[in-house]
Short mmCIF file of C-alpha atoms in Angstrom, two decimals:
data_model
loop_
_atom_site.label_atom_id
_atom_site.label_comp_id
_atom_site.label_asym_id
_atom_site.label_seq_id
_atom_site.Cartn_x
_atom_site.Cartn_y
_atom_site.Cartn_z
CA ASN M 1 98.96 99.43 123.76
CA ALA M 2 98.05 96.42 121.58
CA GLY M 3 99.99 97.44 118.43
CA VAL M 4 99.23 95.01 115.60
CA THR M 5 96.86 92.14 116.40
CA GLN M 6 96.49 89.10 114.14
CA THR M 7 93.93 86.33 114.37
CA PRO M 8 93.92 83.38 114.27
CA LYS M 9 97.39 82.35 115.45
CA PHE M 10 97.07 78.88 113.96
CA ARG M 11 94.79 77.35 111.35
CA ILE M 12 94.65 74.15 109.35
CA LEU M 13 92.73 74.27 106.07
CA LYS M 14 91.80 71.67 103.52
CA ILE M 15 92.63 72.24 99.87
CA GLY M 16 89.98 74.42 98.27
CA GLN M 17 88.66 75.92 101.48
CA SER M 18 88.63 79.66 102.02
CA MET M 19 89.42 81.78 105.03
CA THR M 20 90.26 85.28 106.16
CA LEU M 21 93.23 86.28 108.27
CA GLN M 22 92.37 89.28 110.38
CA CYS M 23 94.70 92.17 111.17
CA ALA M 24 94.02 95.25 113.25
CA GLN M 25 96.27 98.08 114.43
CA ASP M 26 95.60 100.79 116.98
CA MET M 27 98.52 103.11 116.23
CA ASN M 28 96.70 105.23 113.62
CA HIS M 29 99.17 104.07 110.99
CA ASN M 30 98.35 104.89 107.39
CA TYR M 31 100.20 102.00 105.79
CA MET M 32 99.48 98.31 106.31
CA TYR M 33 101.14 95.24 104.84
CA TRP M 34 100.78 91.48 104.56
CA TYR M 35 103.91 89.34 104.35
CA ARG M 36 104.44 85.62 104.21
CA GLN M 37 107.49 83.77 105.44
CA ASP M 38 108.35 80.32 104.14
CA PRO M 39 110.99 78.15 105.87
CA GLY M 40 114.51 79.43 105.17
CA MET M 41 113.17 82.37 103.23
CA GLY M 42 112.76 86.02 103.92
CA LEU M 43 109.49 87.84 104.16
CA LYS M 44 107.69 88.27 100.87
CA LEU M 45 105.21 91.10 100.45
CA ILE M 46 101.73 89.92 99.40
CA TYR M 47 99.68 93.13 99.43
CA TYR M 48 99.93 96.54 100.99
CA SER M 49 97.71 99.54 101.56
CA VAL M 50 98.62 103.21 101.87
CA GLY M 51 95.27 104.19 103.33
CA ALA M 52 91.61 103.26 103.61
CA GLY M 53 90.19 102.26 100.26
CA ILE M 54 93.60 101.89 98.59
CA THR M 55 95.41 98.58 98.11
CA ASP M 56 98.20 97.41 95.85
CA LYS M 57 99.94 94.18 94.95
CA GLY M 58 103.29 93.19 96.35
CA GLU M 59 105.72 90.52 95.19
CA VAL M 60 103.48 87.43 95.62
CA PRO M 61 99.78 88.44 95.37
CA ASN M 62 98.40 85.44 93.47
CA GLY M 63 95.78 83.48 95.41
CA TYR M 64 95.05 86.31 97.85
CA ASN M 65 92.73 89.27 98.15
CA VAL M 66 92.65 92.21 100.54
CA SER M 67 90.41 95.10 101.44
CA ARG M 68 90.93 98.24 103.52
CA SER M 69 87.61 99.72 104.54
CA THR M 70 88.97 101.35 107.70
CA THR M 71 92.33 102.70 108.81
CA GLU M 72 92.53 100.08 111.54
CA ASP M 73 91.74 96.83 109.70
CA PHE M 74 93.41 95.03 106.82
CA PRO M 75 92.06 91.48 106.33
CA LEU M 76 93.73 88.98 103.99
CA ARG M 77 91.45 86.57 102.13
CA LEU M 78 92.44 83.17 100.74
CA GLU M 79 89.73 82.02 98.34
CA LEU M 80 90.85 78.53 97.27
CA ALA M 81 93.52 77.31 99.65
CA ALA M 82 96.43 75.42 98.10
CA PRO M 83 99.36 73.59 99.75
CA SER M 84 101.68 76.27 98.36
CA GLN M 85 99.98 78.74 100.71
CA THR M 86 101.22 76.88 103.76
CA SER M 87 103.26 79.55 105.48
CA VAL M 88 103.50 81.96 108.37
CA TYR M 89 101.71 85.21 107.64
CA PHE M 90 102.68 88.51 109.18
CA CYS M 91 100.71 91.71 109.15
CA ALA M 92 102.55 94.99 109.67
CA SER M 93 101.78 98.69 109.78
CA SER M 94 103.69 101.96 109.56
CA TYR M 95 103.18 105.71 109.34
CA GLY M 96 104.12 105.71 105.69
CA GLY M 97 106.70 106.82 103.21
CA ALA M 98 107.05 110.45 104.18
CA ALA M 99 108.07 109.45 107.68
CA ALA M 100 111.18 107.82 106.20
CA ILE M 101 112.72 111.27 105.88
CA SER M 102 112.86 111.56 109.64
CA GLY M 103 113.69 107.91 110.12
CA ALA M 104 110.28 107.29 111.61
CA ASN M 105 108.89 104.91 109.02
CA VAL M 106 109.26 101.69 110.96
CA LEU M 107 107.20 98.59 110.30
CA THR M 108 105.49 97.23 113.39
CA PHE M 109 104.65 93.56 113.02
CA GLY M 110 102.01 91.33 114.51
CA ALA M 111 102.89 87.99 116.11
CA GLY M 112 102.04 86.02 112.98
CA SER M 113 99.44 83.48 111.82
CA ARG M 114 100.63 79.97 111.01
CA LEU M 115 98.56 78.45 108.22
CA THR M 116 98.77 74.84 107.05
CA VAL M 117 96.90 73.64 103.95
CA LEU M 118 96.48 69.89 103.67
CA ASP G 1 114.50 87.98 91.90
CA GLN G 2 115.92 88.60 95.36
CA GLN G 3 116.63 92.31 95.63
CA VAL G 4 117.98 92.08 99.17
CA LYS G 5 120.43 89.32 100.03
CA GLN G 6 121.87 88.02 103.26
CA ASN G 7 124.43 85.49 102.14
CA SER G 8 125.27 84.10 105.57
CA PRO G 9 122.44 81.91 106.85
CA SER G 10 124.06 81.60 110.27
CA LEU G 11 126.71 83.14 112.49
CA SER G 12 128.15 82.09 115.85
CA VAL G 13 129.95 84.54 118.13
CA GLN G 14 131.35 84.36 121.63
CA GLU G 15 129.67 86.48 124.27
CA GLY G 16 131.34 89.87 124.58
CA ARG G 17 132.75 89.84 121.05
CA ILE G 18 131.51 91.74 118.03
CA SER G 19 128.80 90.33 115.76
CA ILE G 20 128.79 91.57 112.17
CA LEU G 21 125.80 90.78 110.00
CA ASN G 22 125.93 91.65 106.32
CA CYS G 23 123.35 92.57 103.73
CA ASP G 24 123.60 93.36 100.01
CA TYR G 25 121.03 94.90 97.73
CA THR G 26 120.73 95.21 93.98
CA ASN G 27 118.40 98.18 93.47
CA SER G 28 120.34 101.47 93.54
CA MET G 29 117.05 103.33 94.05
CA PHE G 30 116.65 101.97 97.58
CA ASP G 31 117.04 104.85 100.01
CA TYR G 32 115.87 103.56 103.37
CA PHE G 33 117.04 100.48 105.24
CA LEU G 34 115.91 98.68 108.37
CA TRP G 35 117.21 95.85 110.54
CA TYR G 36 114.82 93.55 112.36
CA LYS G 37 115.32 90.86 114.98
CA LYS G 38 113.06 87.83 115.19
CA TYR G 39 112.63 85.25 117.90
CA PRO G 40 110.86 81.94 117.17
CA ALA G 41 107.06 82.14 117.14
CA GLU G 42 107.12 85.95 117.35
CA GLY G 43 106.85 88.74 114.84
CA PRO G 44 109.97 90.65 113.78
CA THR G 45 110.87 93.60 116.00
CA PHE G 46 112.58 96.74 114.81
CA LEU G 47 116.21 97.32 115.73
CA ILE G 48 117.68 100.20 113.82
CA SER G 49 117.28 102.12 110.58
CA ILE G 50 119.40 104.20 108.23
CA SER G 51 118.55 106.46 105.34
CA SER G 52 120.72 106.89 102.28
CA ILE G 53 121.80 110.37 103.33
CA LYS G 54 123.87 108.81 106.13
CA ASP G 55 126.59 106.19 106.18
CA LYS G 56 126.33 105.27 109.85
CA ASN G 57 123.70 105.16 112.58
CA GLU G 58 124.21 104.10 116.17
CA ASP G 59 121.81 103.04 118.88
CA GLY G 60 123.44 101.66 121.99
CA ARG G 61 125.18 98.39 121.19
CA PHE G 62 123.87 98.42 117.61
CA THR G 63 125.48 100.27 114.71
CA VAL G 64 124.44 100.09 111.08
CA PHE G 65 126.86 101.03 108.30
CA LEU G 66 125.77 101.82 104.76
CA ASN G 67 128.09 101.72 101.73
CA LYS G 68 125.99 103.01 98.84
CA SER G 69 128.62 102.52 96.18
CA ALA G 70 128.93 98.84 97.10
CA LYS G 71 125.18 98.50 97.77
CA HIS G 72 126.07 96.95 101.09
CA LEU G 73 125.03 97.44 104.67
CA SER G 74 126.12 95.80 107.85
CA LEU G 75 124.89 95.58 111.42
CA HIS G 76 127.47 95.55 114.21
CA ILE G 77 126.52 94.37 117.69
CA VAL G 78 129.07 95.19 120.39
CA PRO G 79 129.34 93.55 122.84
CA SER G 80 127.27 90.53 121.85
CA GLN G 81 125.05 89.03 124.53
CA PRO G 82 123.29 85.64 124.70
CA GLY G 83 119.94 87.43 124.48
CA ASP G 84 120.96 88.68 121.04
CA SER G 85 120.60 85.13 119.69
CA ALA G 86 117.86 85.41 117.07
CA VAL G 87 117.30 85.69 113.33
CA TYR G 88 118.19 89.09 111.90
CA PHE G 89 116.59 90.46 108.76
CA CYS G 90 117.60 93.48 106.75
CA ALA G 91 115.01 95.31 104.68
CA ALA G 92 115.22 97.99 102.02
CA SER G 93 112.75 100.34 100.42
CA ARG G 94 112.45 103.18 97.97
CA THR G 95 110.48 106.10 99.37
CA GLY G 96 109.51 104.00 102.37
CA ASN G 97 106.61 102.21 100.72
CA GLN G 98 107.31 98.61 99.74
CA PHE G 99 109.93 96.98 101.92
CA TYR G 100 111.99 94.10 100.53
CA PHE G 101 113.47 91.69 103.06
CA GLY G 102 116.53 89.49 102.99
CA THR G 103 116.40 85.80 103.89
CA GLY G 104 117.81 86.36 107.36
CA THR G 105 120.90 85.43 109.35
CA SER G 106 120.57 83.27 112.45
CA LEU G 107 122.89 84.63 115.13
CA THR G 108 123.98 82.45 118.04
CA VAL G 109 125.87 84.11 120.88
CA ILE G 110 127.75 81.51 122.87
CA PRO G 111 128.04 82.22 126.62
#
């Protein structure tokens, strides 16, 4: 059972370049999330999706775009990379809000993608 | 604005003793809380959850306590083991959609 798979694990970008971080889950989860973690900080929500075709902004969406064409995939796009986007990015998925009633709404995280913008 | 706060960046505990990790939140509408454990170079892994209808939830060595009036939750690990050494994050949500995370507490269990 793969869970949540993120690629690439590491990437170095030059300022102004663009790239896409890939995320796929095989648990048939409805909800998917992108977080970033800066040194000494908690995880900040960038974007999330409650189902295919539906996305919404989180706490720190500027400089990023997402799409959700399938239940399984939730790519994160950086259009014009900036040094402030140097971070570790985590994708996560869950069954969704209603599952919280039964205590089943648990976020499952990928292993992370470390991005450096120089 | 940090809605979930973990004011202790680090904690050291002797093996076999109790570890208590604390978490405070500001939004009284939060009704679902999670604790995660994170090792270096790995994604966070789920430990234990609690909903606002409860004030305590146990799972083996891990117990989470929720004090809604104080907007405070804590994670107790008894007995602490060296393998528990990791960064612990608490997270809170309203209706289980957006989860807000604290900044983490690095726990070191000394053998």
